[in-house]
C-alpha cells in the first residue's frame, strides 16, 4: 500500500507537469426534474488558480460544486479532473473525492471521532498511508490551521470556526488537486468568519487550486484570480475581481452587485 501511494504521487507529479488544467467543465447540463439547474456550463481552472463563484441564492452554485465532486450526476457535457473524466463508482470514485477536496457550509466532521482521527482516517483508508505517517501529517496540518491543541477533543467540543478549520485540514490531508469550498463561512458566527477566511487566503497564496462559493466579497477581491458570476443556472460573466467589481457588464451582475455592495 505504501508503494501504491508513492506510485500515485509520482504519477500525479508527472501529470501536473503538463499544461492541462486541473478542472475542465465542458458543456455541462443538468436538470432536477423540470428545473434546468446547470445550463451549458463551461469552466476551466488551471493549476494554482483561485476561482470565486458568486451569484444569487438558487443560481446553481452548490449544484456545480457537487457535480464537479460527482455528488451529483449530469446529463450532457464532460468534466475532467487533472485530465481524467469523472469516475462512476468504486475505488476510483473514492480517489476522486480525495483529489477533489470539498468543504461545506455545515462542517460535516465525524462526530464520534477525535479531531486527530477526523484528519487521519481518509489518508489511511483511501490513500493507504500508515498510521504514524498519517498522524505526523495531521499534526502538521492541525497546527497550520491553528487547532493543534484540540486534537484529542471531539467536534462538538469545538467552536464552529475551529470545526471548519478542522474540515479544511481533513481535506488537505488527502493531498487534493483542487479544493472546493461551498459557502464555508455562512454558518459561522461573525467573529469566526475571519479565522476561516485567513486559512483560505493563505492556502490561496501557497498555490492551492481552489473553487470557492462565497458571499465574502473581501475574500473575493483579495484572493480570487477570477470571479465567475452565475444566475439561473448559467455562467453569465467571468472576469478578474477588479473588472467584475468595478465594471460588471451584464445587467444581471450589476443588479446582483447593487444588492450586496
Ligand atoms: P445555490 O447554491 O446557488 O443557492 P443550488 O445549486 O443549491 O443553488 O440550487 C439551484 C436550484 O436547484 C435551486 O432552484 C434549488 O432549489 C434546486 N435544487 C438544488 N438541489 C436540488 C435537489 N436535490 N432536487 C431538486 N432541486 C434542487
Ligand atoms: Mg448553495
GROMACS .gro file of C-alpha atoms and ligand atoms in nm:
model
  289
    1UNK     CA    1   0.000   0.000   0.000
    2UNK     CA    2   0.284   0.239   0.083
    3UNK     CA    3   0.432   0.158  -0.256
    4UNK     CA    4   0.099   0.233  -0.421
    5UNK     CA    5   0.075   0.568  -0.251
    6UNK     CA    6   0.423   0.661  -0.369
    7UNK     CA    7   0.339   0.542  -0.720
    8UNK     CA    8   0.027   0.753  -0.743
    9UNK     CA    9   0.212   1.060  -0.615
   10UNK     CA   10   0.474   1.012  -0.884
   11UNK     CA   11   0.202   0.982  -1.148
   12UNK     CA   12   0.039   1.296  -1.016
   13UNK     CA   13   0.361   1.493  -1.042
   14UNK     CA   14   0.412   1.371  -1.396
   15UNK     CA   15   0.056   1.461  -1.491
   16UNK     CA   16   0.058   1.809  -1.344
   17UNK     CA   17   0.390   1.896  -1.502
   18UNK     CA   18   0.199   1.907  -1.831
   19UNK     CA   19  -0.005   2.209  -1.918
   20UNK     CA   20  -0.356   2.071  -1.887
   21UNK     CA   21  -0.589   2.240  -1.641
   22UNK     CA   22  -0.685   2.081  -1.308
   23UNK     CA   23  -1.060   2.120  -1.368
   24UNK     CA   24  -1.236   2.130  -1.702
   25UNK     CA   25  -1.615   2.158  -1.721
   26UNK     CA   26  -1.737   2.145  -2.080
   27UNK     CA   27  -2.092   2.199  -2.196
   28UNK     CA   28  -2.243   2.055  -1.880
   29UNK     CA   29  -2.619   2.046  -1.848
   30UNK     CA   30  -2.817   1.917  -1.555
   31UNK     CA   31  -3.185   1.909  -1.461
   32UNK     CA   32  -3.368   1.843  -1.139
   33UNK     CA   33  -3.695   1.724  -1.291
   34UNK     CA   34  -3.818   2.018  -1.498
   35UNK     CA   35  -3.567   2.260  -1.349
   36UNK     CA   36  -3.270   2.324  -1.578
   37UNK     CA   37  -3.021   2.384  -1.298
   38UNK     CA   38  -2.693   2.389  -1.494
   39UNK     CA   39  -2.714   2.538  -1.843
   40UNK     CA   40  -2.425   2.464  -2.075
   41UNK     CA   41  -2.161   2.532  -1.810
   42UNK     CA   42  -1.803   2.584  -1.933
   43UNK     CA   43  -1.531   2.642  -1.676
   44UNK     CA   44  -1.157   2.584  -1.682
   45UNK     CA   45  -0.945   2.606  -1.370
   46UNK     CA   46  -0.568   2.598  -1.410
   47UNK     CA   47  -0.319   2.478  -1.152
   48UNK     CA   48  -0.298   2.728  -0.867
   49UNK     CA   49  -0.599   2.928  -0.986
   50UNK     CA   50  -0.842   3.062  -0.729
   51UNK     CA   51  -1.189   3.096  -0.877
   52UNK     CA   52  -1.463   3.258  -0.670
   53UNK     CA   53  -1.819   3.173  -0.771
   54UNK     CA   54  -2.077   3.440  -0.696
   55UNK     CA   55  -2.446   3.454  -0.763
   56UNK     CA   56  -2.787   3.482  -0.605
   57UNK     CA   57  -2.936   3.203  -0.399
   58UNK     CA   58  -3.070   2.924  -0.620
   59UNK     CA   59  -2.845   3.007  -0.916
   60UNK     CA   60  -2.680   2.664  -0.915
   61UNK     CA   61  -2.351   2.732  -0.734
   62UNK     CA   62  -2.380   2.439  -0.494
   63UNK     CA   63  -2.500   2.208  -0.767
   64UNK     CA   64  -2.198   2.300  -0.977
   65UNK     CA   65  -1.962   2.215  -0.689
   66UNK     CA   66  -2.145   1.893  -0.615
   67UNK     CA   67  -2.134   1.797  -0.981
   68UNK     CA   68  -1.758   1.855  -1.002
   69UNK     CA   69  -1.719   1.627  -0.699
   70UNK     CA   70  -1.965   1.380  -0.850
   71UNK     CA   71  -2.203   1.407  -0.560
   72UNK     CA   72  -2.449   1.483  -0.841
   73UNK     CA   73  -2.471   1.331  -1.187
   74UNK     CA   74  -2.521   1.536  -1.503
   75UNK     CA   75  -2.682   1.469  -1.839
   76UNK     CA   76  -2.462   1.614  -2.110
   77UNK     CA   77  -2.112   1.754  -2.140
   78UNK     CA   78  -1.798   1.637  -1.966
   79UNK     CA   79  -1.591   1.708  -1.660
   80UNK     CA   80  -1.219   1.632  -1.638
   81UNK     CA   81  -1.011   1.642  -1.321
   82UNK     CA   82  -0.642   1.667  -1.399
   83UNK     CA   83  -0.720   1.541  -1.747
   84UNK     CA   84  -0.929   1.242  -1.636
   85UNK     CA   85  -1.306   1.204  -1.673
   86UNK     CA   86  -1.504   1.167  -1.350
   87UNK     CA   87  -1.524   0.801  -1.247
   88UNK     CA   88  -1.865   0.641  -1.193
   89UNK     CA   89  -1.815   0.440  -0.878
   90UNK     CA   90  -1.597   0.224  -0.656
   91UNK     CA   91  -1.234   0.285  -0.567
   92UNK     CA   92  -1.182   0.533  -0.848
   93UNK     CA   93  -1.467   0.745  -0.713
   94UNK     CA   94  -1.323   0.737  -0.359
   95UNK     CA   95  -0.991   0.853  -0.503
   96UNK     CA   96  -1.162   1.130  -0.699
   97UNK     CA   97  -1.328   1.253  -0.379
   98UNK     CA   98  -0.983   1.262  -0.220
   99UNK     CA   99  -0.837   1.451  -0.517
  100UNK     CA  100  -1.124   1.699  -0.513
  101UNK     CA  101  -1.149   1.817  -0.154
  102UNK     CA  102  -1.476   1.973  -0.050
  103UNK     CA  103  -1.563   2.193   0.244
  104UNK     CA  104  -1.932   2.260   0.301
  105UNK     CA  105  -2.129   2.518   0.490
  106UNK     CA  106  -2.204   2.262   0.760
  107UNK     CA  107  -1.885   2.122   0.900
  108UNK     CA  108  -1.957   1.753   0.839
  109UNK     CA  109  -1.695   1.619   1.078
  110UNK     CA  110  -1.730   1.265   1.213
  111UNK     CA  111  -1.896   1.331   1.550
  112UNK     CA  112  -1.767   1.017   1.721
  113UNK     CA  113  -1.405   1.056   1.615
  114UNK     CA  114  -1.150   1.286   1.773
  115UNK     CA  115  -1.016   1.581   1.579
  116UNK     CA  116  -0.695   1.389   1.508
  117UNK     CA  117  -0.889   1.082   1.392
  118UNK     CA  118  -1.105   1.301   1.168
  119UNK     CA  119  -0.791   1.406   0.983
  120UNK     CA  120  -0.607   1.071   0.974
  121UNK     CA  121  -0.897   0.848   0.869
  122UNK     CA  122  -0.912   0.939   0.500
  123UNK     CA  123  -0.539   0.922   0.428
  124UNK     CA  124  -0.519   0.579   0.598
  125UNK     CA  125  -0.829   0.437   0.427
  126UNK     CA  126  -0.818   0.594   0.083
  127UNK     CA  127  -0.451   0.677   0.032
  128UNK     CA  128  -0.320   0.371   0.220
  129UNK     CA  129  -0.088   0.576   0.438
  130UNK     CA  130   0.040   0.421   0.764
  131UNK     CA  131  -0.089   0.544   1.099
  132UNK     CA  132   0.232   0.709   1.219
  133UNK     CA  133   0.279   0.900   0.894
  134UNK     CA  134  -0.091   0.997   0.885
  135UNK     CA  135  -0.067   1.132   1.240
  136UNK     CA  136   0.251   1.322   1.164
  137UNK     CA  137   0.090   1.490   0.864
  138UNK     CA  138  -0.236   1.554   1.054
  139UNK     CA  139  -0.047   1.721   1.338
  140UNK     CA  140   0.129   1.946   1.092
  141UNK     CA  141  -0.199   2.040   0.922
  142UNK     CA  142  -0.383   2.099   1.251
  143UNK     CA  143  -0.101   2.328   1.351
  144UNK     CA  144  -0.123   2.511   1.022
  145UNK     CA  145  -0.495   2.582   1.069
  146UNK     CA  146  -0.440   2.666   1.436
  147UNK     CA  147  -0.630   2.385   1.613
  148UNK     CA  148  -0.343   2.158   1.716
  149UNK     CA  149  -0.433   2.192   2.084
  150UNK     CA  150  -0.778   2.048   2.019
  151UNK     CA  151  -0.653   1.727   1.859
  152UNK     CA  152  -0.787   1.490   2.124
  153UNK     CA  153  -1.127   1.655   2.158
  154UNK     CA  154  -1.448   1.569   1.974
  155UNK     CA  155  -1.604   1.803   1.716
  156UNK     CA  156  -1.891   1.912   1.944
  157UNK     CA  157  -1.634   2.048   2.191
  158UNK     CA  158  -1.500   2.294   1.930
  159UNK     CA  159  -1.639   2.626   1.808
  160UNK     CA  160  -1.783   2.644   1.458
  161UNK     CA  161  -1.477   2.827   1.332
  162UNK     CA  162  -1.247   2.563   1.479
  163UNK     CA  163  -1.458   2.282   1.330
  164UNK     CA  164  -1.447   2.442   0.988
  165UNK     CA  165  -1.069   2.473   1.010
  166UNK     CA  166  -1.052   2.103   1.102
  167UNK     CA  167  -1.270   2.028   0.799
  168UNK     CA  168  -1.018   2.215   0.583
  169UNK     CA  169  -0.727   2.024   0.741
  170UNK     CA  170  -0.912   1.697   0.684
  171UNK     CA  171  -0.947   1.771   0.312
  172UNK     CA  172  -0.586   1.889   0.284
  173UNK     CA  173  -0.464   1.565   0.444
  174UNK     CA  174  -0.566   1.387   0.126
  175UNK     CA  175  -0.329   1.597  -0.084
  176UNK     CA  176  -0.612   1.719  -0.306
  177UNK     CA  177  -0.551   1.853  -0.654
  178UNK     CA  178  -0.825   2.108  -0.606
  179UNK     CA  179  -1.031   2.229  -0.312
  180UNK     CA  180  -1.399   2.320  -0.344
  181UNK     CA  181  -1.546   2.547  -0.078
  182UNK     CA  182  -1.925   2.589  -0.072
  183UNK     CA  183  -2.009   2.889   0.147
  184UNK     CA  184  -1.767   2.773   0.416
  185UNK     CA  185  -1.833   3.071   0.643
  186UNK     CA  186  -2.208   3.109   0.600
  187UNK     CA  187  -2.296   2.909   0.912
  188UNK     CA  188  -2.040   3.080   1.133
  189UNK     CA  189  -2.083   3.350   1.393
  190UNK     CA  190  -1.936   3.674   1.258
  191UNK     CA  191  -1.632   3.670   1.487
  192UNK     CA  192  -1.528   3.331   1.347
  193UNK     CA  193  -1.553   3.414   0.980
  194UNK     CA  194  -1.212   3.572   0.952
  195UNK     CA  195  -1.022   3.287   1.113
  196UNK     CA  196  -1.155   3.059   0.840
  197UNK     CA  197  -1.104   3.313   0.560
  198UNK     CA  198  -0.746   3.366   0.679
  199UNK     CA  199  -0.673   2.995   0.642
  200UNK     CA  200  -0.827   3.000   0.294
  201UNK     CA  201  -0.632   3.311   0.197
  202UNK     CA  202  -0.302   3.154   0.297
  203UNK     CA  203  -0.392   2.836   0.106
  204UNK     CA  204  -0.461   3.050  -0.198
  205UNK     CA  205  -0.127   3.228  -0.161
  206UNK     CA  206   0.053   2.896  -0.129
  207UNK     CA  207  -0.075   2.796  -0.471
  208UNK     CA  208  -0.366   2.566  -0.393
  209UNK     CA  209  -0.612   2.532  -0.681
  210UNK     CA  210  -0.946   2.646  -0.539
  211UNK     CA  211  -1.308   2.696  -0.637
  212UNK     CA  212  -1.483   2.900  -0.371
  213UNK     CA  213  -1.853   2.979  -0.347
  214UNK     CA  214  -1.884   3.268  -0.104
  215UNK     CA  215  -2.065   3.589  -0.024
  216UNK     CA  216  -1.749   3.731   0.130
  217UNK     CA  217  -1.661   3.998  -0.123
  218UNK     CA  218  -1.347   4.097   0.066
  219UNK     CA  219  -1.214   3.747   0.018
  220UNK     CA  220  -1.310   3.754  -0.350
  221UNK     CA  221  -1.125   4.082  -0.400
  222UNK     CA  222  -0.810   3.980  -0.223
  223UNK     CA  223  -0.777   3.610  -0.307
  224UNK     CA  224  -0.952   3.545  -0.639
  225UNK     CA  225  -0.772   3.529  -0.971
  226UNK     CA  226  -1.112   3.515  -1.135
  227UNK     CA  227  -1.473   3.573  -1.042
  228UNK     CA  228  -1.742   3.360  -1.202
  229UNK     CA  229  -2.092   3.505  -1.176
  230UNK     CA  230  -2.383   3.260  -1.201
  231UNK     CA  231  -2.751   3.333  -1.236
  232UNK     CA  232  -3.037   3.092  -1.310
  233UNK     CA  233  -2.803   2.804  -1.388
  234UNK     CA  234  -2.580   2.996  -1.626
  235UNK     CA  235  -2.235   3.143  -1.604
  236UNK     CA  236  -2.324   3.498  -1.701
  237UNK     CA  237  -1.984   3.660  -1.659
  238UNK     CA  238  -1.622   3.564  -1.579
  239UNK     CA  239  -1.359   3.824  -1.507
  240UNK     CA  240  -1.084   3.937  -1.274
  241UNK     CA  241  -1.218   4.067  -0.942
  242UNK     CA  242  -1.108   4.422  -1.031
  243UNK     CA  243  -1.303   4.415  -1.356
  244UNK     CA  244  -1.603   4.241  -1.209
  245UNK     CA  245  -1.647   4.466  -0.909
  246UNK     CA  246  -1.587   4.793  -1.091
  247UNK     CA  247  -1.701   4.717  -1.442
  248UNK     CA  248  -1.956   4.433  -1.449
  249UNK     CA  249  -2.109   4.421  -1.795
  250UNK     CA  250  -2.431   4.225  -1.770
  251UNK     CA  251  -2.745   4.378  -1.618
  252UNK     CA  252  -2.783   4.067  -1.402
  253UNK     CA  253  -2.436   4.105  -1.250
  254UNK     CA  254  -2.492   4.478  -1.197
  255UNK     CA  255  -2.820   4.406  -1.025
  256UNK     CA  256  -2.654   4.143  -0.801
  257UNK     CA  257  -2.372   4.379  -0.710
  258UNK     CA  258  -2.608   4.666  -0.635
  259UNK     CA  259  -2.776   4.448  -0.374
  260UNK     CA  260  -2.464   4.326  -0.197
  261UNK     CA  261  -2.216   4.612  -0.215
  262LIG     P1  262  -2.715   2.791  -0.497
  262LIG     O1  263  -2.612   2.708  -0.432
  262LIG     O2  264  -2.665   2.886  -0.599
  262LIG     O3  265  -2.805   2.861  -0.396
  262LIG     P2  266  -2.829   2.537  -0.571
  262LIG     O4  267  -2.731   2.472  -0.659
  262LIG     O5  268  -2.837   2.489  -0.430
  262LIG     O6  269  -2.813   2.694  -0.578
  262LIG     O7  270  -2.974   2.518  -0.632
  262LIG     C1  271  -3.005   2.553  -0.765
  262LIG     C2  272  -3.150   2.520  -0.791
  262LIG     O8  273  -3.168   2.379  -0.787
  262LIG     C3  274  -3.246   2.577  -0.688
  262LIG     O9  275  -3.364   2.614  -0.754
  262LIG     C4  276  -3.271   2.460  -0.596
  262LIG    O10  277  -3.397   2.471  -0.534
  262LIG     C5  278  -3.265   2.343  -0.690
  262LIG     N1  279  -3.217   2.220  -0.627
  262LIG     C6  280  -3.100   2.204  -0.562
  262LIG     N2  281  -3.086   2.077  -0.520
  262LIG     C7  282  -3.197   2.011  -0.560
  262LIG     C8  283  -3.241   1.875  -0.548
  262LIG     N3  284  -3.166   1.783  -0.488
  262LIG     N4  285  -3.360   1.844  -0.603
  262LIG     C9  286  -3.434   1.937  -0.665
  262LIG     N5  287  -3.400   2.067  -0.680
  262LIG    C10  288  -3.281   2.103  -0.629
  263LIG    MG1  289  -2.559   2.691  -0.232
   0.00000   0.00000   0.00000
